[in-house]
mmCIF file of C-alpha atoms in Angstrom:
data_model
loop_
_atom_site.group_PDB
_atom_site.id
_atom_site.type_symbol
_atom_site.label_atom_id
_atom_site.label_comp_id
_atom_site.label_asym_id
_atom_site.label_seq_id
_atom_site.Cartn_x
_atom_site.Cartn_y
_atom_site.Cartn_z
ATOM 1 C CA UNK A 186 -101.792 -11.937 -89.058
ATOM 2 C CA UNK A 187 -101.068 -9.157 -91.658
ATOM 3 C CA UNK A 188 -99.311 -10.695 -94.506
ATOM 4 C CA UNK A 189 -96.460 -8.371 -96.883
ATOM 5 C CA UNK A 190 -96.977 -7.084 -100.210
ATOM 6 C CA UNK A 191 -93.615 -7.443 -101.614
ATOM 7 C CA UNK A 192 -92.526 -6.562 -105.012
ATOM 8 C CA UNK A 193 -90.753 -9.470 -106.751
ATOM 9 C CA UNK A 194 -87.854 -8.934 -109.571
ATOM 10 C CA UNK A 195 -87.221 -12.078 -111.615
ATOM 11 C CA UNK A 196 -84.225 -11.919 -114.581
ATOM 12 C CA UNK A 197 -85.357 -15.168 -116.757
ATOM 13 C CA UNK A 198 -83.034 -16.493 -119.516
ATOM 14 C CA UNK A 199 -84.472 -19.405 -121.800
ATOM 15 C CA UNK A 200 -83.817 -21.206 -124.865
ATOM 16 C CA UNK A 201 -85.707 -23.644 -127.150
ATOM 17 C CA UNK A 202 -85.166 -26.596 -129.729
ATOM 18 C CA UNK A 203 -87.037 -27.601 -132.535
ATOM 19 C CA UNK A 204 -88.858 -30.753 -132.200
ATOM 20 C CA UNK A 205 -90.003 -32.858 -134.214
ATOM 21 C CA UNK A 206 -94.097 -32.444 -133.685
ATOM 22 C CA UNK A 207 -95.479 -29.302 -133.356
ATOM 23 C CA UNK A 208 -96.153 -26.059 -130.872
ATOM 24 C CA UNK A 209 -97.490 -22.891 -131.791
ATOM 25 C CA UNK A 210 -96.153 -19.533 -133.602
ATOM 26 C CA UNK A 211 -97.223 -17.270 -131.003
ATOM 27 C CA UNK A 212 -94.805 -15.714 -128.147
ATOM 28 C CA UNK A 213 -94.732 -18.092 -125.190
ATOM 29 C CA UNK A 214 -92.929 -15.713 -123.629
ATOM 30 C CA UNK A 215 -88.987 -15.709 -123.552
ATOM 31 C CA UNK A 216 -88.647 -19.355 -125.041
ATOM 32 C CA UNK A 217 -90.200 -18.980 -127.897
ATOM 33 C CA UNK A 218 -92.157 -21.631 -130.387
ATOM 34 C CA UNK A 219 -91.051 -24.695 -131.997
ATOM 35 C CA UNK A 220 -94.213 -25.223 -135.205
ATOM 36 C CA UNK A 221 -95.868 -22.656 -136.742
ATOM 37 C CA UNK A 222 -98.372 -22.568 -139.382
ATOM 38 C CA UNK A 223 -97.239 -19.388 -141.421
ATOM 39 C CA UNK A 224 -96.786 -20.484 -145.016
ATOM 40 C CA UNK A 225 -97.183 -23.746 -146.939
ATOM 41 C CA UNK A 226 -97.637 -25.798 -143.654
ATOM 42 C CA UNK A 227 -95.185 -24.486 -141.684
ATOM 43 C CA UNK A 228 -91.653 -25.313 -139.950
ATOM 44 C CA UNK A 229 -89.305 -25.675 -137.340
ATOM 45 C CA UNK A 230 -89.552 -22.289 -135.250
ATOM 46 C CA UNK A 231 -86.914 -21.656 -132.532
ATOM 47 C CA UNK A 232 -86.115 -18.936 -130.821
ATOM 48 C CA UNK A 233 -84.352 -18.142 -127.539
ATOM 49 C CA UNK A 234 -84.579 -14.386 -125.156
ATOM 50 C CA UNK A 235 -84.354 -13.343 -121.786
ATOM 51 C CA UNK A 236 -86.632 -11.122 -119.630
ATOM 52 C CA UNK A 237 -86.783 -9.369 -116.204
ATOM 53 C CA UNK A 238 -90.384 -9.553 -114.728
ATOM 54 C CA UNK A 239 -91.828 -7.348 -111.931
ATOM 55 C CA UNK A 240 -94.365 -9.347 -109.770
ATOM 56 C CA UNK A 241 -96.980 -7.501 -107.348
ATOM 57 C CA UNK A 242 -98.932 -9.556 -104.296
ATOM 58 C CA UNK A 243 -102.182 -7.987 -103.873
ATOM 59 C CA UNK A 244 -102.962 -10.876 -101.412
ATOM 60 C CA UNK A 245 -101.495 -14.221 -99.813
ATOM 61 C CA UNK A 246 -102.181 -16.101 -102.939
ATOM 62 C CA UNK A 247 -102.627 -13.475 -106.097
ATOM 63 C CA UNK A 248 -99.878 -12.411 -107.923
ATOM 64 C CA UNK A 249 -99.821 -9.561 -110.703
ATOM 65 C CA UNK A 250 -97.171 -9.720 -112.902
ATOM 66 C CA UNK A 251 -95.397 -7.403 -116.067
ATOM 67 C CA UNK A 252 -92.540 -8.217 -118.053
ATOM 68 C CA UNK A 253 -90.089 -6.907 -120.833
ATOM 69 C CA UNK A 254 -87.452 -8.462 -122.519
ATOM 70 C CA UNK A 255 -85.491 -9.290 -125.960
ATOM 71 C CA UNK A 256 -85.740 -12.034 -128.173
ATOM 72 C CA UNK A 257 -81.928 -12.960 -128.877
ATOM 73 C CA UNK A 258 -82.679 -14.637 -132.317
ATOM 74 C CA UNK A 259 -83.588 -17.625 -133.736
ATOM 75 C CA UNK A 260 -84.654 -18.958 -137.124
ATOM 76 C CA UNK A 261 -87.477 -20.332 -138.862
ATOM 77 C CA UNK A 262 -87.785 -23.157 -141.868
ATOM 78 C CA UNK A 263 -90.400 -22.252 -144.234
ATOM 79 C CA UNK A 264 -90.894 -24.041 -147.394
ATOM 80 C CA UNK A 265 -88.602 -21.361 -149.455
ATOM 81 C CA UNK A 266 -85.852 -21.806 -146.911
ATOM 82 C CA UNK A 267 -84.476 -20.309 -143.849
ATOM 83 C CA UNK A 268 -85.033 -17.152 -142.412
ATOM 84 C CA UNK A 269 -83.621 -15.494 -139.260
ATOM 85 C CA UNK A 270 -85.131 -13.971 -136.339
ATOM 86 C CA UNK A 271 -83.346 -10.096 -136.194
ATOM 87 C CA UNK A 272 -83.044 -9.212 -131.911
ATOM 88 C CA UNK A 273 -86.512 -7.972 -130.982
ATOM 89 C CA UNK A 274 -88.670 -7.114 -128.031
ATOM 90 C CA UNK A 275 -91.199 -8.696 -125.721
ATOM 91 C CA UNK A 276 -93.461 -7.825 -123.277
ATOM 92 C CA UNK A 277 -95.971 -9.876 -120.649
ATOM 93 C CA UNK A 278 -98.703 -9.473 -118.452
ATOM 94 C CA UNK A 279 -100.103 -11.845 -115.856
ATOM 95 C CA UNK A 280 -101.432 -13.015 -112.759
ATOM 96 C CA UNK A 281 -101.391 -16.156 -110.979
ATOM 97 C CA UNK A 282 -103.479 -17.551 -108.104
ATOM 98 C CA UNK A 283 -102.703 -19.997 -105.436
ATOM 99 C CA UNK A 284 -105.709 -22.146 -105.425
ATOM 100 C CA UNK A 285 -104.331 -24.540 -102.050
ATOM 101 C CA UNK A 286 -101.429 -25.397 -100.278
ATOM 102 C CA UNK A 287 -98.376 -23.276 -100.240
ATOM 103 C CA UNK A 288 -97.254 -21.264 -97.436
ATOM 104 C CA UNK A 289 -99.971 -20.664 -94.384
ATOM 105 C CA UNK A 290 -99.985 -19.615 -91.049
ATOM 106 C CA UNK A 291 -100.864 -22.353 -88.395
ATOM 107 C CA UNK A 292 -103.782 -20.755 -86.755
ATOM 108 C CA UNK A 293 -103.104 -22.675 -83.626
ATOM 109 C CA UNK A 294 -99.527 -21.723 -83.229
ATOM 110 C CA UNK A 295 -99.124 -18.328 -85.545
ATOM 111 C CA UNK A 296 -96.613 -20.017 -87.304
ATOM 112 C CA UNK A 297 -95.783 -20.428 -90.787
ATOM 113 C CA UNK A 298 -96.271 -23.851 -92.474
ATOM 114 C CA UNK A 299 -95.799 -24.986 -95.768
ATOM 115 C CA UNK A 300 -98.989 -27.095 -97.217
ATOM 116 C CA UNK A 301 -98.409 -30.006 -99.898
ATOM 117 C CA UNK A 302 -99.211 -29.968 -102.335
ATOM 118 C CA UNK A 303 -99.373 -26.676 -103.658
ATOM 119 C CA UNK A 304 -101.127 -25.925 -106.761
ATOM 120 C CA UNK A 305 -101.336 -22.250 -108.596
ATOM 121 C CA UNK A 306 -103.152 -21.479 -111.432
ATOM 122 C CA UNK A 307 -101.959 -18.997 -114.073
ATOM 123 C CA UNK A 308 -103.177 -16.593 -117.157
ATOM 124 C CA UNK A 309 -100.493 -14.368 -119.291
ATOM 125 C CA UNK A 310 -100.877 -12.307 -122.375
ATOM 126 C CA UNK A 311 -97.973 -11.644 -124.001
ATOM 127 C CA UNK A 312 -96.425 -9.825 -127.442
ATOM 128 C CA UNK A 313 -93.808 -10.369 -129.882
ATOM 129 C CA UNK A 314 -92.020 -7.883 -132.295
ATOM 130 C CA UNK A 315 -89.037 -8.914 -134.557
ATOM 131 C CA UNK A 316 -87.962 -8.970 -138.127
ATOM 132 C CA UNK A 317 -87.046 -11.952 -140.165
ATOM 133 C CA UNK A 318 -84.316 -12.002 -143.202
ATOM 134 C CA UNK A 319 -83.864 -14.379 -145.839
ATOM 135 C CA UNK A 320 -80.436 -14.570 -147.088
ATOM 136 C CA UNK A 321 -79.753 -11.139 -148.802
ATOM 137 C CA UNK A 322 -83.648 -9.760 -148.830
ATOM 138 C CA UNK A 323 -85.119 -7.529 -147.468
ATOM 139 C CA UNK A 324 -85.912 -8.053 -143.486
ATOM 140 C CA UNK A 325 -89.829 -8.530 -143.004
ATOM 141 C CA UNK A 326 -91.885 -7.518 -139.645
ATOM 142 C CA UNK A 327 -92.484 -10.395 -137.336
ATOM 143 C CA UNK A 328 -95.451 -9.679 -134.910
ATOM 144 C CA UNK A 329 -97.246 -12.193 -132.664
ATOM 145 C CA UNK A 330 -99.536 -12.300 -129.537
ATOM 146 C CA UNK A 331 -100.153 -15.325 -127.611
ATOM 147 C CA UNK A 332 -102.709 -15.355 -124.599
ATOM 148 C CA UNK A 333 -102.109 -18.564 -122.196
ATOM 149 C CA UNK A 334 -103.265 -20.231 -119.297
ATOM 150 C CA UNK A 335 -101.763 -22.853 -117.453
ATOM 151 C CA UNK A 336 -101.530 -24.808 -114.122
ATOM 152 C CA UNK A 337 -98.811 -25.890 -111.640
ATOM 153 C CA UNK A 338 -98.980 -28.844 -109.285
ATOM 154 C CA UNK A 339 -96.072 -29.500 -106.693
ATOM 155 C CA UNK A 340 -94.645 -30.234 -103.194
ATOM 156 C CA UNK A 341 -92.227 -28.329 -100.513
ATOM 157 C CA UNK A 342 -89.997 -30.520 -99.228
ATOM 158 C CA UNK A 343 -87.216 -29.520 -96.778
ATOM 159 C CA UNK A 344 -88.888 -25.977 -96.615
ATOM 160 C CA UNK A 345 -87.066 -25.077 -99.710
ATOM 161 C CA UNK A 346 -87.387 -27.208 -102.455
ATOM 162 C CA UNK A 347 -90.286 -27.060 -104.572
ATOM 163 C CA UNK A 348 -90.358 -29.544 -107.647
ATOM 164 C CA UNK A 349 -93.688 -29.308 -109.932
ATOM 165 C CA UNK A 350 -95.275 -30.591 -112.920
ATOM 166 C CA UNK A 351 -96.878 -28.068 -115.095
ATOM 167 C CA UNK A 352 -99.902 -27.991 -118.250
ATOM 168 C CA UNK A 353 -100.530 -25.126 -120.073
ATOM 169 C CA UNK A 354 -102.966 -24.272 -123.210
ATOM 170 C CA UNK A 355 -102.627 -21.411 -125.536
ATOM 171 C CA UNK A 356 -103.169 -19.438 -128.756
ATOM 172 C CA UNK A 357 -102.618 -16.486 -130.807
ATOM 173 C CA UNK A 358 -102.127 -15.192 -134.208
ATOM 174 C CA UNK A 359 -98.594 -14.537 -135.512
ATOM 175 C CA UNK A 360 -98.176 -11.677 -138.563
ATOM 176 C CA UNK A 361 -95.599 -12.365 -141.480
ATOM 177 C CA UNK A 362 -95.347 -11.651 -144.988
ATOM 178 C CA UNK A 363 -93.978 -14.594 -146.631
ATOM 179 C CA UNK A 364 -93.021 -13.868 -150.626
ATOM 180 C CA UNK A 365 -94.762 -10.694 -150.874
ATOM 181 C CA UNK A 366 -97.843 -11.801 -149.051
ATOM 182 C CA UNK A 367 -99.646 -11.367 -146.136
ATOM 183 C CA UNK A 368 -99.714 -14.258 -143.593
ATOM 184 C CA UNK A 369 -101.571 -14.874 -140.441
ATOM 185 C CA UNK A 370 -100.259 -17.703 -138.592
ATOM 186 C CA UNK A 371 -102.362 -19.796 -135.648
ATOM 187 C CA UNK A 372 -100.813 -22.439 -133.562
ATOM 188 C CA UNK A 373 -100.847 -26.131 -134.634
ATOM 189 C CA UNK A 374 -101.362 -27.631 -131.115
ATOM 190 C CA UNK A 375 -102.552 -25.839 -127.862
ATOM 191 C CA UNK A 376 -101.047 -27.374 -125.392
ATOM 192 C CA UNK A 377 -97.546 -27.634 -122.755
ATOM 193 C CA UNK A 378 -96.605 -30.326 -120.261
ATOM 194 C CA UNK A 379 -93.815 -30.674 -118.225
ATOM 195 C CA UNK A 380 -92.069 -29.811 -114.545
ATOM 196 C CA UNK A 381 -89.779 -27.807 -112.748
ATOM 197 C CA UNK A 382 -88.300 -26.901 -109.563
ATOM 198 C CA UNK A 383 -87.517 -23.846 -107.527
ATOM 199 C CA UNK A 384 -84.890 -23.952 -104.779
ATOM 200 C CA UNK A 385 -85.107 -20.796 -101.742
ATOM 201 C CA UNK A 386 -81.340 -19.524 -101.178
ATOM 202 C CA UNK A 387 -82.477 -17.454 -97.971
ATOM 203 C CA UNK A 388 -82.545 -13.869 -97.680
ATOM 204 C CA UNK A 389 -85.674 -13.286 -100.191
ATOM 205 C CA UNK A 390 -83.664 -15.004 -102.806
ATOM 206 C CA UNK A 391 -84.482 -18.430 -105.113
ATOM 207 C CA UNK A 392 -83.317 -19.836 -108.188
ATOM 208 C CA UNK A 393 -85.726 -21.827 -110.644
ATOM 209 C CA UNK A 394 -85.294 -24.479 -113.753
ATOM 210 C CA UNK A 395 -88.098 -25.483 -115.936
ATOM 211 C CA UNK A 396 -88.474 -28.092 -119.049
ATOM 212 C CA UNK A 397 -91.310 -29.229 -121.289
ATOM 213 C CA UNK A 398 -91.031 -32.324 -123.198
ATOM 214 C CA UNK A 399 -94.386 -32.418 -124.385
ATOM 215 C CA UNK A 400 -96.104 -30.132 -126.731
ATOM 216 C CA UNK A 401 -93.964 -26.695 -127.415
ATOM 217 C CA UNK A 402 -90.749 -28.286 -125.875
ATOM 218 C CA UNK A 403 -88.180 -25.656 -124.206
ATOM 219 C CA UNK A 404 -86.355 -25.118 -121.393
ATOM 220 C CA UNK A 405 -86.025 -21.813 -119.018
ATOM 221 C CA UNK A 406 -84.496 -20.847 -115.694
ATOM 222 C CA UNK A 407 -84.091 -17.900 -113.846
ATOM 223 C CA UNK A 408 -83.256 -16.249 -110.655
ATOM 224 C CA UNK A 409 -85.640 -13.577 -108.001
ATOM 225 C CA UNK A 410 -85.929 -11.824 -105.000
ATOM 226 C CA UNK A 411 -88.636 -10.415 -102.885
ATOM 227 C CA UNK A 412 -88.061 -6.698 -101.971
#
């Protein structure tokens, strides 16, 4: 049975809070970072932005995916005080794989079936560019890449809900100049846990919600459609 290749636009808004162990100083795409290890050990990093993401399925379980956005702000705590995240840009690029489960067609019947559970591995590179200001001083370039993988385990139920739990490792160097010098930040832990769910509205359309308690905490959700 031939199977589509549809094109997939998802507008993704997300925010973050600072916890209180650490995360990383990369991107991690529109939610930002929570720790960072730019200057004098570091602070409380949070940042919140939105993207729109173009998926492409080059088969029943591979996904290619792009994305740009903004990062809306945010601040971080160094040692010498707080500075604040200036509106910058982000950009993504991905693919994911369904490893098992998921939608299938019954070979028996021709039908399509939904298989539990699901799981889908992931990989994403993504880029950060912003500007940080201190008070009245000057605003300083703000660059980071973070390159991630991750995996998601969940269930269909009622052919349209699909909670999951999710783990994802990371890393990637963040640029800053902090008091006239050069800094290179790296993340303090590698790692993301939590779970979501996605709900199918009909008509190509669904509506997601994501957290992560564990590691760099945040929280996302978004809406798509297949075209």
């Amino acid at each position: 049975m031939p199977y589509r290749r549809p094109l997939f636009l998802a507008i993704v808004a997300a925010s973050v809070f600072a916890p209180a162990v650490a995360a990383a100083c990369g991107v991690s795409g529109p939610d930002g970072a929570s720790l960072c290890a730019l200057a004098g050990g570091g602070g409380d990093n949070t940042r919140g932005g939105a993207t729109v993401s173009l998926g492409y399925q080059t088969s029943p379980r591979v996904v290619l995916q792009t994305g740009i956005g903004a990062l809306l702000g945010g601040t971080f705590d160094a040692p010498n005080g707080r500075h604040t995240f200036a509106p910058g840009f982000l950009a993504t690029a991905g693919a994911s794989w369904r490893l098992f489960g998921g939608p299938e067609v019954d070979e028996t019947t021709g039908e399509a079936v939904d298989k539990n559970p699901f799981v889908v591995v992931s990989g994403a590179l993504s880029f950060l560019s912003s500007t940080t200001t201190r008070g009245n001083e000057r605003a300083v370039g703000y660059n980071a890449f973070d390159l991630r993988g991750g995996v998601v385990v969940g269930v269909t139920l009622a052919e349209r809900f699909r909670p999951y739990i999710l783990g994802r490792t990371f890393g990637g160097p963040a640029f800053w100049r902090y008091e006239g010098a050069a800094k290179q930040g790296t993340d303090l832990y590698h790692v993301q846990v939590g779970g979501g769910a996605s709900v199918a509205l009909g008509k190509g359309w669904a509506v997601y919600a994501e957290g992560v308690p564990l590691g760099e905490r945040g929280v996302s959700g978004g809406l798509s459609t297949s075209l």
